Structure formats: structure tokens, C-alpha cells
Amino acid sequence: FAAAGQAAADVPGVIHLEYARYCAFEDCTLRNLGWYGLFLANGCHGIRVVGCELRDLGAGGIKINGTAAGEPEAGRTGWNRIADNHIHQAGRIFHSAVGVLSMHAAGNVIAHNHIHDLFYSGISCGWVWGYGPSVSHDNLIEKNHIHTIGQGLLSDMGGVYLLGVQPGTVVRGNLIHDVVKAHYGAWALYTDEGSSHIILEDNICFRTNGHLFHQHYGRENSVRNNILVFGAEAATAYSRIEPHVGVVYQRNIMVSAGSPMFANPYGDDKRRILSDTNLFWDTTRPTPILNRGQDGKQEWDLAAWQAQGFDLNSRVADPGFADPAHADFTLRPGSPALALGFRPIDLSDVGPRPAAQRE
């Protein structure tokens, strides 16, 4: 294999577009390639990559990257559509490659893709570490089916990985599962350094050997109306806590098999997280662990957690999934989650759609 940095971001694309407008790649097959399949580089707007299969790839499927903040605006890239593609058997040479990588780019739609069998993140969006100026904003990542990533080879990855300040970016309606790390960081949804002003909603995430949602540090991200099931270490975590609202959790269903719902002691400073109207359940014990200290010794049940001011209107109850053993998380009538305002999630159209249903 070949060495490469995060997301194999410096690896080129076999098909390279620059300052291109309104081109389309539809129903194409790209296979047996040593690099990324396509690279939408500086100044690309309105490009469609729809209904394609990209497989047996040395790096990832599709890379999008234009000029960054402070660089010439003529090179800005964005408003492209990456949809209904099947990207698999990737990262065979550059293991850190990503299914779809959006770096310095805005307004892209990354939707209805099936991404699996690679060793790092499924979709990566944003390319500024921390709170510095970024051109990434208003990206929509929805209805993607992402699974079987990491596979025990690499660490610090997400089914959807986000980075930097991204107002208007929304991650919704995705199905993400079977994320397996080597040493640390197997997360379905991952807001990394400086990720801010991002909405993550209506996603179903299950089976990771890390957390289902993990925030490194950031500001005012909204995690709402998600189903988060069986994170081996915890359902959620916020690891570098800062003195402002980092995450708001609302109307989520969190289910564990002995692991805690939150994996950090947030203390009395209510500026760190806001959390309420969530439903908690543990399949192995009558009283779920709401929070566990970093030393692994101190634990809070719901009453102790509420005594700190968190989840005052949340409940502990079986959500009533139709068939969780076979990954059917449809809610039965009368589910207690509905009384908390949870909106049922319809993923019947997740992943690539028939040609007649594409946009």
C-alpha cells in the first residue's frame, strides 16, 4: 500500500475537471483505478455525478476541492450534485481515502449514495481545523447508505466526518452502520475540530465499536431526531469541552447494551451541552447509565443526570422497534418516543434510486 495523509487528500483523480460548468457523468462505471475516480477541482460548478458505479479504487470515489478562504474567488467550487452512486471496494492502495471527499466547497448535494467496503470515512465534508474562515457551507448530505468502513485497519473516522465552521450544512436521513476502528475513533457521525452550526437529524446509526455520535470540539451543533443504537463505548460523546454550547441533543432515541448514553462528565456548566426530550433504553439492564466519568468509575443514572439539569423531560423506556435484531428500527404504534415529539424516520428510499426517481 502507499502512504497518504488524512482522506488521501493529495491523491489526484483519474478524471480531473477544472473551471468546468454544468457537465454530467451519468450511469457510468469507473473501476480498477489507482487514484480517486473523479476530481472536481478549482472553479467547478453545477457538475452532476449521478447513477454511477465506482469500484476497485486505489483511493476514494469522488473528490471536490476549490480555492480556500483568502484565495481567489474565481476558483471557488460548489453547487455540484453527487447522487445515486455506488462506491465500494475503495482505498485499496491509499487506505485513508474517502468515498466522497468535499474539502473547500459549498452548496453541494451528496445524496442517495451507497458507500461501503473502505478503510476510512464514508463521506468527509470541510477542510479547516478549528474556527478559522471556511468556504464550506450549505452542503446537504442526505439519504446515503454507509457501512462496513474502517474494518479494523485505521482509526479516527466517521460514517460522515465534518470539519470546521459550516453554517447551513445539514446531515439528514442517512443510514450508517458497522464502523470498526483499529485503536480509537469508530463513529457514525463525527463533528471534528471546530465543526459548528451543523444540523444532524433523522439519521439511523447502529453498530460501531466506538460512539454513534462524537464531537471533538465545536459550537452549536444540533443533534436531533436520530436513532442511535449499540455504540460499544457510548451512544454520544463530546471530548474537548469548551465554555459555550457545543451540542444540542433533542428528540433522539439512544439504545445501548451496557454502555453509557453520554461519555463525558459535563458538570454544572450548562453552557457545554443542552439535552432534553430524548428516549433512553438499555437492553441489558433495567437502569441505563446516562453518563460515565472519564475514569470509568463514576456513573449517573437518569435521576442523577437530571439533578445536574440535563434531560429534565427525557424518559427511560423501550422504544418499541419492530425488529431491531434485523435492523428494522420502525417504531410500533404507541412508542413512548412519539409522546416526546420524535418524528418517525422513513428510510425506504435510502441509497441509490431507480433512474426514473432521480432528480
mmCIF file of C-alpha atoms in Angstrom:
data_model
loop_
_atom_site.group_PDB
_atom_site.id
_atom_site.type_symbol
_atom_site.label_atom_id
_atom_site.label_comp_id
_atom_site.label_asym_id
_atom_site.label_seq_id
_atom_site.Cartn_x
_atom_site.Cartn_y
_atom_site.Cartn_z
ATOM 1 C CA PHE A 1 0.000 0.000 0.000
ATOM 2 C CA ALA A 2 1.003 3.660 -0.363
ATOM 3 C CA ALA A 3 1.267 6.210 2.422
ATOM 4 C CA ALA A 4 -1.138 9.152 2.376
ATOM 5 C CA GLY A 5 -2.435 11.734 4.840
ATOM 6 C CA GLN A 6 -5.980 12.215 6.070
ATOM 7 C CA ALA A 7 -8.582 11.296 3.445
ATOM 8 C CA ALA A 8 -5.740 10.749 0.939
ATOM 9 C CA ALA A 9 -6.492 14.365 0.089
ATOM 10 C CA ASP A 10 -3.367 14.836 -2.021
ATOM 11 C CA VAL A 11 -4.156 11.923 -4.339
ATOM 12 C CA PRO A 12 -5.396 13.110 -7.764
ATOM 13 C CA GLY A 13 -8.393 11.917 -9.745
ATOM 14 C CA VAL A 14 -8.266 9.792 -12.852
ATOM 15 C CA ILE A 15 -10.852 12.168 -14.342
ATOM 16 C CA HIS A 16 -9.905 15.767 -13.490
ATOM 17 C CA LEU A 17 -12.161 18.766 -14.068
ATOM 18 C CA GLU A 18 -11.103 22.371 -13.573
ATOM 19 C CA TYR A 19 -13.212 25.515 -14.145
ATOM 20 C CA ALA A 20 -15.874 23.260 -15.637
ATOM 21 C CA ARG A 21 -19.548 24.203 -15.680
ATOM 22 C CA TYR A 22 -22.667 22.049 -15.952
ATOM 23 C CA CYS A 23 -21.041 18.811 -17.080
ATOM 24 C CA ALA A 24 -22.669 15.447 -16.330
ATOM 25 C CA PHE A 25 -21.434 11.941 -15.645
ATOM 26 C CA GLU A 26 -24.473 9.677 -15.542
ATOM 27 C CA ASP A 27 -24.764 5.887 -15.434
ATOM 28 C CA CYS A 28 -21.020 5.482 -15.894
ATOM 29 C CA THR A 29 -18.765 2.755 -14.489
ATOM 30 C CA LEU A 30 -15.287 3.620 -13.204
ATOM 31 C CA ARG A 31 -13.304 0.647 -11.951
ATOM 32 C CA ASN A 32 -9.815 -0.744 -11.478
ATOM 33 C CA LEU A 33 -8.332 2.706 -10.833
ATOM 34 C CA GLY A 34 -5.295 3.654 -8.766
ATOM 35 C CA TRP A 35 -6.412 7.125 -7.587
ATOM 36 C CA TYR A 36 -9.709 8.867 -6.851
ATOM 37 C CA GLY A 37 -12.202 8.239 -9.627
ATOM 38 C CA LEU A 38 -13.196 11.870 -10.235
ATOM 39 C CA PHE A 39 -11.763 15.156 -9.009
ATOM 40 C CA LEU A 40 -13.863 18.313 -9.284
ATOM 41 C CA ALA A 41 -11.130 20.884 -8.777
ATOM 42 C CA ASN A 42 -10.939 24.701 -8.827
ATOM 43 C CA GLY A 43 -13.879 26.573 -10.271
ATOM 44 C CA CYS A 44 -16.221 23.619 -10.864
ATOM 45 C CA HIS A 45 -19.932 24.431 -10.646
ATOM 46 C CA GLY A 46 -23.094 22.544 -11.498
ATOM 47 C CA ILE A 47 -21.397 19.204 -12.146
ATOM 48 C CA ARG A 48 -23.623 16.105 -11.940
ATOM 49 C CA VAL A 49 -22.225 12.704 -10.995
ATOM 50 C CA VAL A 50 -25.359 10.583 -10.873
ATOM 51 C CA GLY A 51 -26.133 6.881 -11.104
ATOM 52 C CA CYS A 52 -22.516 5.791 -11.479
ATOM 53 C CA GLU A 53 -20.654 2.824 -10.063
ATOM 54 C CA LEU A 54 -17.098 3.385 -8.813
ATOM 55 C CA ARG A 55 -15.362 0.271 -7.577
ATOM 56 C CA ASP A 56 -11.968 -1.329 -7.082
ATOM 57 C CA LEU A 57 -10.349 2.035 -6.393
ATOM 58 C CA GLY A 58 -6.828 2.784 -5.230
ATOM 59 C CA ALA A 59 -8.098 5.864 -3.368
ATOM 60 C CA GLY A 60 -11.704 7.074 -2.992
ATOM 61 C CA GLY A 61 -14.622 7.709 -5.277
ATOM 62 C CA ILE A 62 -15.097 11.452 -5.764
ATOM 63 C CA LYS A 63 -13.070 14.429 -4.517
ATOM 64 C CA ILE A 64 -14.342 18.042 -4.590
ATOM 65 C CA ASN A 65 -11.996 20.926 -3.774
ATOM 66 C CA GLY A 66 -11.723 24.550 -4.837
ATOM 67 C CA THR A 67 -9.892 27.592 -3.538
ATOM 68 C CA ALA A 68 -9.968 28.209 0.204
ATOM 69 C CA ALA A 69 -10.860 31.339 2.178
ATOM 70 C CA GLY A 70 -8.344 34.057 1.349
ATOM 71 C CA GLU A 71 -7.613 32.586 -2.074
ATOM 72 C CA PRO A 72 -9.007 33.846 -5.428
ATOM 73 C CA GLU A 73 -12.768 33.640 -5.550
ATOM 74 C CA ALA A 74 -12.659 32.653 -9.218
ATOM 75 C CA GLY A 75 -11.501 29.253 -8.068
ATOM 76 C CA ARG A 76 -14.414 28.599 -5.743
ATOM 77 C CA THR A 77 -16.046 25.214 -6.297
ATOM 78 C CA GLY A 78 -19.550 24.180 -5.365
ATOM 79 C CA TRP A 79 -23.216 23.581 -6.142
ATOM 80 C CA ASN A 80 -22.473 20.153 -7.574
ATOM 81 C CA ARG A 81 -24.651 17.050 -7.277
ATOM 82 C CA ILE A 82 -23.195 13.678 -6.261
ATOM 83 C CA ALA A 83 -26.183 11.338 -6.111
ATOM 84 C CA ASP A 84 -27.392 7.757 -6.548
ATOM 85 C CA ASN A 85 -23.887 6.367 -6.966
ATOM 86 C CA HIS A 86 -22.488 3.052 -5.740
ATOM 87 C CA ILE A 87 -18.956 3.476 -4.353
ATOM 88 C CA HIS A 88 -17.254 0.389 -2.970
ATOM 89 C CA GLN A 89 -14.029 -1.610 -2.765
ATOM 90 C CA ALA A 90 -12.148 1.641 -2.231
ATOM 91 C CA GLY A 91 -8.890 2.631 -0.567
ATOM 92 C CA ARG A 92 -7.072 -0.420 -1.884
ATOM 93 C CA ILE A 93 -3.772 1.439 -2.292
ATOM 94 C CA PHE A 94 -4.295 4.640 -0.284
ATOM 95 C CA HIS A 95 -6.158 3.215 2.707
ATOM 96 C CA SER A 96 -7.068 6.605 4.203
ATOM 97 C CA ALA A 97 -9.174 7.591 1.183
ATOM 98 C CA VAL A 98 -12.856 8.554 1.481
ATOM 99 C CA GLY A 99 -15.908 7.580 -0.539
ATOM 100 C CA VAL A 100 -16.862 11.228 -1.223
ATOM 101 C CA LEU A 101 -14.493 13.980 -0.095
ATOM 102 C CA SER A 102 -15.702 17.600 -0.123
ATOM 103 C CA MET A 103 -12.908 19.913 1.053
ATOM 104 C CA HIS A 104 -13.130 23.653 0.282
ATOM 105 C CA ALA A 105 -16.558 23.645 -1.355
ATOM 106 C CA ALA A 106 -20.114 24.857 -0.740
ATOM 107 C CA GLY A 107 -23.663 24.079 -1.722
ATOM 108 C CA ASN A 108 -23.024 20.508 -2.795
ATOM 109 C CA VAL A 109 -25.699 17.820 -2.604
ATOM 110 C CA ILE A 110 -24.306 14.410 -1.659
ATOM 111 C CA ALA A 111 -27.360 12.196 -1.602
ATOM 112 C CA HIS A 112 -28.659 8.654 -2.092
ATOM 113 C CA ASN A 113 -25.228 7.106 -2.475
ATOM 114 C CA HIS A 114 -24.314 3.587 -1.339
ATOM 115 C CA ILE A 115 -20.797 3.703 0.107
ATOM 116 C CA HIS A 116 -19.170 0.652 1.661
ATOM 117 C CA ASP A 117 -16.102 -1.538 1.907
ATOM 118 C CA LEU A 118 -13.383 1.021 2.566
ATOM 119 C CA PHE A 119 -11.000 1.674 5.426
ATOM 120 C CA TYR A 120 -11.672 5.269 6.411
ATOM 121 C CA SER A 121 -14.628 7.690 6.395
ATOM 122 C CA GLY A 122 -17.584 7.285 4.072
ATOM 123 C CA ILE A 123 -18.229 10.992 3.413
ATOM 124 C CA SER A 124 -15.947 13.830 4.563
ATOM 125 C CA CYS A 125 -17.036 17.486 4.413
ATOM 126 C CA GLY A 126 -14.960 20.550 5.329
ATOM 127 C CA TRP A 127 -11.220 21.197 5.418
ATOM 128 C CA VAL A 128 -10.464 23.829 8.079
ATOM 129 C CA TRP A 129 -9.279 22.703 11.510
ATOM 130 C CA GLY A 130 -10.686 24.958 14.220
ATOM 131 C CA TYR A 131 -12.770 28.109 13.980
ATOM 132 C CA GLY A 132 -10.949 29.847 11.141
ATOM 133 C CA PRO A 133 -12.632 31.179 7.971
ATOM 134 C CA SER A 134 -14.002 28.462 5.730
ATOM 135 C CA VAL A 135 -15.746 28.421 2.373
ATOM 136 C CA SER A 136 -17.611 25.215 3.283
ATOM 137 C CA HIS A 137 -21.276 25.929 3.946
ATOM 138 C CA ASP A 138 -24.767 24.854 2.902
ATOM 139 C CA ASN A 139 -23.724 21.334 1.957
ATOM 140 C CA LEU A 140 -26.515 18.740 2.087
ATOM 141 C CA ILE A 141 -25.620 15.145 2.964
ATOM 142 C CA GLU A 142 -28.760 13.032 2.929
ATOM 143 C CA LYS A 143 -30.195 9.566 2.346
ATOM 144 C CA ASN A 144 -26.823 7.869 1.960
ATOM 145 C CA HIS A 145 -26.301 4.255 2.996
ATOM 146 C CA ILE A 146 -22.820 3.980 4.516
ATOM 147 C CA HIS A 147 -21.493 0.806 6.101
ATOM 148 C CA THR A 148 -18.575 -1.569 6.534
ATOM 149 C CA ILE A 149 -15.906 1.087 6.882
ATOM 150 C CA GLY A 150 -12.723 1.100 8.919
ATOM 151 C CA GLN A 151 -12.788 -2.681 9.086
ATOM 152 C CA GLY A 152 -10.311 -2.650 11.960
ATOM 153 C CA LEU A 153 -7.478 -1.215 9.862
ATOM 154 C CA LEU A 154 -7.473 2.560 10.594
ATOM 155 C CA SER A 155 -8.663 4.870 13.387
ATOM 156 C CA ASP A 156 -10.390 8.241 13.914
ATOM 157 C CA MET A 157 -13.094 8.023 11.254
ATOM 158 C CA GLY A 158 -16.775 8.703 10.741
ATOM 159 C CA GLY A 159 -19.508 7.412 8.503
ATOM 160 C CA VAL A 160 -20.000 11.146 7.922
ATOM 161 C CA TYR A 161 -16.986 13.217 9.003
ATOM 162 C CA LEU A 162 -17.300 17.010 9.365
ATOM 163 C CA LEU A 163 -14.658 19.656 9.940
ATOM 164 C CA GLY A 164 -14.733 23.403 10.567
ATOM 165 C CA VAL A 165 -17.398 26.094 10.689
ATOM 166 C CA GLN A 166 -20.155 25.163 8.222
ATOM 167 C CA PRO A 167 -23.358 27.204 8.599
ATOM 168 C CA GLY A 168 -26.190 25.726 6.581
ATOM 169 C CA THR A 169 -24.680 22.248 6.324
ATOM 170 C CA VAL A 170 -27.245 19.519 7.034
ATOM 171 C CA VAL A 171 -26.699 15.782 7.545
ATOM 172 C CA ARG A 172 -30.056 14.024 7.468
ATOM 173 C CA GLY A 173 -31.796 10.771 6.671
ATOM 174 C CA ASN A 174 -28.628 8.688 6.393
ATOM 175 C CA LEU A 175 -28.291 5.012 7.338
ATOM 176 C CA ILE A 176 -24.863 4.320 8.849
ATOM 177 C CA HIS A 177 -23.672 1.113 10.449
ATOM 178 C CA ASP A 178 -20.789 -1.266 11.049
ATOM 179 C CA VAL A 179 -17.951 1.169 11.638
ATOM 180 C CA VAL A 180 -14.936 -0.636 13.120
ATOM 181 C CA LYS A 181 -11.749 1.083 14.299
ATOM 182 C CA ALA A 182 -8.264 -0.272 14.850
ATOM 183 C CA HIS A 183 -7.476 1.653 18.066
ATOM 184 C CA TYR A 184 -9.786 4.653 18.552
ATOM 185 C CA GLY A 185 -12.472 6.634 16.802
ATOM 186 C CA ALA A 186 -15.129 4.479 15.134
ATOM 187 C CA TRP A 187 -18.003 6.932 14.883
ATOM 188 C CA ALA A 188 -21.081 7.032 12.700
ATOM 189 C CA LEU A 189 -21.430 10.839 12.872
ATOM 190 C CA TYR A 190 -18.286 12.800 13.681
ATOM 191 C CA THR A 191 -18.045 16.563 14.141
ATOM 192 C CA ASP A 192 -14.306 17.067 14.406
ATOM 193 C CA GLU A 193 -12.236 20.148 15.221
ATOM 194 C CA GLY A 194 -14.197 23.375 15.047
ATOM 195 C CA SER A 195 -17.302 21.838 13.476
ATOM 196 C CA SER A 196 -20.016 24.419 14.082
ATOM 197 C CA HIS A 197 -23.594 25.351 13.152
ATOM 198 C CA ILE A 198 -24.332 21.931 11.608
ATOM 199 C CA ILE A 199 -27.677 20.122 11.803
ATOM 200 C CA LEU A 200 -27.602 16.313 12.122
ATOM 201 C CA GLU A 201 -31.130 14.921 12.044
ATOM 202 C CA ASP A 202 -33.244 11.902 11.109
ATOM 203 C CA ASN A 203 -30.249 9.579 10.825
ATOM 204 C CA ILE A 204 -30.259 5.914 11.860
ATOM 205 C CA CYS A 205 -26.881 4.780 13.162
ATOM 206 C CA PHE A 206 -26.029 1.431 14.695
ATOM 207 C CA ARG A 207 -23.176 -0.955 15.463
ATOM 208 C CA THR A 208 -19.918 0.864 15.914
ATOM 209 C CA ASN A 209 -17.092 -0.188 18.212
ATOM 210 C CA GLY A 210 -16.765 3.443 19.306
ATOM 211 C CA HIS A 211 -19.583 6.004 19.644
ATOM 212 C CA LEU A 212 -22.550 6.648 17.396
ATOM 213 C CA PHE A 213 -22.065 10.434 17.545
ATOM 214 C CA HIS A 214 -18.791 12.032 18.567
ATOM 215 C CA GLN A 215 -17.884 15.702 18.755
ATOM 216 C CA HIS A 216 -14.263 16.640 19.234
ATOM 217 C CA TYR A 217 -14.936 20.335 19.721
ATOM 218 C CA GLY A 218 -17.225 22.855 18.087
ATOM 219 C CA ARG A 219 -20.074 25.236 18.600
ATOM 220 C CA GLU A 220 -23.856 24.989 18.450
ATOM 221 C CA ASN A 221 -24.314 21.777 16.512
ATOM 222 C CA SER A 222 -27.810 20.304 16.630
ATOM 223 C CA VAL A 223 -28.228 16.528 17.008
ATOM 224 C CA ARG A 224 -31.952 15.863 16.800
ATOM 225 C CA ASN A 225 -34.433 13.135 15.953
ATOM 226 C CA ASN A 226 -31.793 10.461 15.374
ATOM 227 C CA ILE A 227 -31.850 6.768 16.248
ATOM 228 C CA LEU A 228 -28.521 5.790 17.829
ATOM 229 C CA VAL A 229 -28.228 2.096 18.685
ATOM 230 C CA PHE A 230 -25.376 -0.017 20.052
ATOM 231 C CA GLY A 231 -22.272 2.100 20.236
ATOM 232 C CA ALA A 232 -19.789 -0.140 22.033
ATOM 233 C CA GLU A 233 -18.241 2.737 24.032
ATOM 234 C CA ALA A 234 -21.227 5.107 24.272
ATOM 235 C CA ALA A 235 -24.105 6.493 22.283
ATOM 236 C CA THR A 236 -22.633 10.015 22.206
ATOM 237 C CA ALA A 237 -19.539 11.899 23.332
ATOM 238 C CA TYR A 238 -18.167 15.428 23.361
ATOM 239 C CA SER A 239 -14.462 15.145 24.131
ATOM 240 C CA ARG A 240 -12.917 18.625 24.195
ATOM 241 C CA ILE A 241 -15.422 20.627 26.185
ATOM 242 C CA GLU A 242 -15.345 24.413 25.838
ATOM 243 C CA PRO A 243 -17.244 27.124 27.766
ATOM 244 C CA HIS A 244 -20.046 27.556 25.255
ATOM 245 C CA VAL A 245 -22.875 25.416 23.921
ATOM 246 C CA GLY A 246 -21.132 22.782 21.856
ATOM 247 C CA VAL A 247 -24.026 20.399 21.129
ATOM 248 C CA VAL A 248 -27.795 20.447 21.489
ATOM 249 C CA TYR A 249 -29.413 16.980 21.770
ATOM 250 C CA GLN A 250 -33.180 16.810 21.201
ATOM 251 C CA ARG A 251 -35.690 14.023 20.494
ATOM 252 C CA ASN A 252 -33.105 11.294 19.945
ATOM 253 C CA ILE A 253 -33.608 7.611 20.684
ATOM 254 C CA MET A 254 -30.459 6.182 22.288
ATOM 255 C CA VAL A 255 -30.225 2.440 22.923
ATOM 256 C CA SER A 256 -27.244 0.634 24.407
ATOM 257 C CA ALA A 257 -26.192 -2.792 25.599
ATOM 258 C CA GLY A 258 -24.452 -1.717 28.804
ATOM 259 C CA SER A 259 -22.563 1.316 27.531
ATOM 260 C CA PRO A 260 -23.482 4.877 28.669
ATOM 261 C CA MET A 261 -25.556 7.358 26.727
ATOM 262 C CA PHE A 262 -23.065 10.216 27.192
ATOM 263 C CA ALA A 263 -19.340 9.654 27.600
ATOM 264 C CA ASN A 264 -18.024 12.690 29.431
ATOM 265 C CA PRO A 265 -18.763 14.381 32.786
ATOM 266 C CA TYR A 266 -20.220 17.747 31.790
ATOM 267 C CA GLY A 267 -20.510 19.061 35.355
ATOM 268 C CA ASP A 268 -22.558 22.066 36.378
ATOM 269 C CA ASP A 269 -21.682 24.325 33.471
ATOM 270 C CA LYS A 270 -24.864 24.179 31.381
ATOM 271 C CA ARG A 271 -23.201 26.078 28.567
ATOM 272 C CA ARG A 272 -21.455 22.900 27.466
ATOM 273 C CA ILE A 273 -24.370 20.833 26.192
ATOM 274 C CA LEU A 274 -28.139 21.192 26.100
ATOM 275 C CA SER A 275 -30.084 17.928 26.167
ATOM 276 C CA ASP A 276 -33.787 17.165 26.542
ATOM 277 C CA THR A 277 -36.796 15.183 25.258
ATOM 278 C CA ASN A 278 -34.635 12.144 24.476
ATOM 279 C CA LEU A 279 -35.584 8.499 24.998
ATOM 280 C CA PHE A 280 -33.045 6.159 26.619
ATOM 281 C CA TRP A 281 -33.041 2.368 26.819
ATOM 282 C CA ASP A 282 -30.549 -0.349 27.735
ATOM 283 C CA THR A 283 -31.212 -3.879 26.533
ATOM 284 C CA THR A 284 -29.051 -5.431 29.260
ATOM 285 C CA ARG A 285 -30.023 -3.619 32.455
ATOM 286 C CA PRO A 286 -33.158 -2.006 33.923
ATOM 287 C CA THR A 287 -31.474 1.339 34.602
ATOM 288 C CA PRO A 288 -29.365 2.802 31.792
ATOM 289 C CA ILE A 289 -26.118 4.601 32.525
ATOM 290 C CA LEU A 290 -26.713 8.159 31.406
ATOM 291 C CA ASN A 291 -23.172 9.364 31.919
ATOM 292 C CA ARG A 292 -19.873 7.806 32.875
ATOM 293 C CA GLY A 293 -16.803 9.709 34.012
ATOM 294 C CA GLN A 294 -13.546 9.503 32.148
ATOM 295 C CA ASP A 295 -12.082 7.369 34.931
ATOM 296 C CA GLY A 296 -14.743 4.768 34.208
ATOM 297 C CA LYS A 297 -15.810 4.668 37.853
ATOM 298 C CA GLN A 298 -18.368 7.411 38.414
ATOM 299 C CA GLU A 299 -21.751 6.773 36.820
ATOM 300 C CA TRP A 300 -25.033 8.711 36.693
ATOM 301 C CA ASP A 301 -28.485 7.232 36.246
ATOM 302 C CA LEU A 302 -31.312 9.378 34.879
ATOM 303 C CA ALA A 303 -32.207 10.845 38.284
ATOM 304 C CA ALA A 304 -28.600 11.871 38.977
ATOM 305 C CA TRP A 305 -28.256 13.215 35.434
ATOM 306 C CA GLN A 306 -31.425 15.270 35.821
ATOM 307 C CA ALA A 307 -30.168 16.591 39.153
ATOM 308 C CA GLN A 308 -27.432 18.294 37.121
ATOM 309 C CA GLY A 309 -30.073 19.953 34.957
ATOM 310 C CA PHE A 310 -29.908 17.697 31.906
ATOM 311 C CA ASP A 311 -32.771 15.833 30.186
ATOM 312 C CA LEU A 312 -35.461 17.068 32.544
ATOM 313 C CA ASN A 313 -38.204 15.941 30.140
ATOM 314 C CA SER A 314 -36.497 12.805 28.827
ATOM 315 C CA ARG A 315 -37.562 9.246 29.620
ATOM 316 C CA VAL A 316 -36.234 5.726 30.100
ATOM 317 C CA ALA A 317 -38.413 3.271 28.156
ATOM 318 C CA ASP A 318 -38.283 0.594 25.471
ATOM 319 C CA PRO A 319 -38.765 2.486 22.176
ATOM 320 C CA GLY A 320 -40.632 -0.450 20.637
ATOM 321 C CA PHE A 321 -38.631 -1.104 17.478
ATOM 322 C CA ALA A 322 -40.272 -3.503 15.022
ATOM 323 C CA ASP A 323 -37.302 -5.878 14.678
ATOM 324 C CA PRO A 324 -34.022 -4.454 15.973
ATOM 325 C CA ALA A 325 -32.249 -7.820 15.621
ATOM 326 C CA HIS A 326 -32.641 -7.421 11.852
ATOM 327 C CA ALA A 327 -32.013 -3.651 11.824
ATOM 328 C CA ASP A 328 -35.670 -2.691 11.450
ATOM 329 C CA PHE A 329 -35.993 0.357 13.681
ATOM 330 C CA THR A 330 -39.529 1.229 12.652
ATOM 331 C CA LEU A 331 -41.481 2.338 15.706
ATOM 332 C CA ARG A 332 -44.511 0.308 16.712
ATOM 333 C CA PRO A 333 -47.738 2.238 17.400
ATOM 334 C CA GLY A 334 -47.737 3.727 20.859
ATOM 335 C CA SER A 335 -43.962 4.056 21.106
ATOM 336 C CA PRO A 336 -43.048 6.350 24.033
ATOM 337 C CA ALA A 337 -40.724 8.209 21.668
ATOM 338 C CA LEU A 338 -43.730 9.617 19.836
ATOM 339 C CA ALA A 339 -45.016 11.246 23.008
ATOM 340 C CA LEU A 340 -41.682 13.090 23.263
ATOM 341 C CA GLY A 341 -42.145 14.565 19.798
ATOM 342 C CA PHE A 342 -39.973 12.093 17.878
ATOM 343 C CA ARG A 343 -40.794 12.061 14.162
ATOM 344 C CA PRO A 344 -40.713 8.576 12.561
ATOM 345 C CA ILE A 345 -37.821 8.214 10.118
ATOM 346 C CA ASP A 346 -38.589 6.818 6.674
ATOM 347 C CA LEU A 347 -35.511 5.358 5.009
ATOM 348 C CA SER A 348 -37.384 3.401 2.351
ATOM 349 C CA ASP A 349 -35.597 5.444 -0.323
ATOM 350 C CA VAL A 350 -32.132 5.484 1.249
ATOM 351 C CA GLY A 351 -29.278 4.746 -1.148
ATOM 352 C CA PRO A 352 -29.395 4.794 -4.975
ATOM 353 C CA ARG A 353 -32.816 5.106 -6.574
ATOM 354 C CA PRO A 354 -34.124 3.828 -9.916
ATOM 355 C CA ALA A 355 -33.370 6.163 -12.793
ATOM 356 C CA ALA A 356 -36.980 7.311 -13.049
ATOM 357 C CA GLN A 357 -36.909 8.599 -9.456
ATOM 358 C CA ARG A 358 -33.676 10.572 -9.651
ATOM 359 C CA GLU A 359 -33.527 14.343 -9.597
#
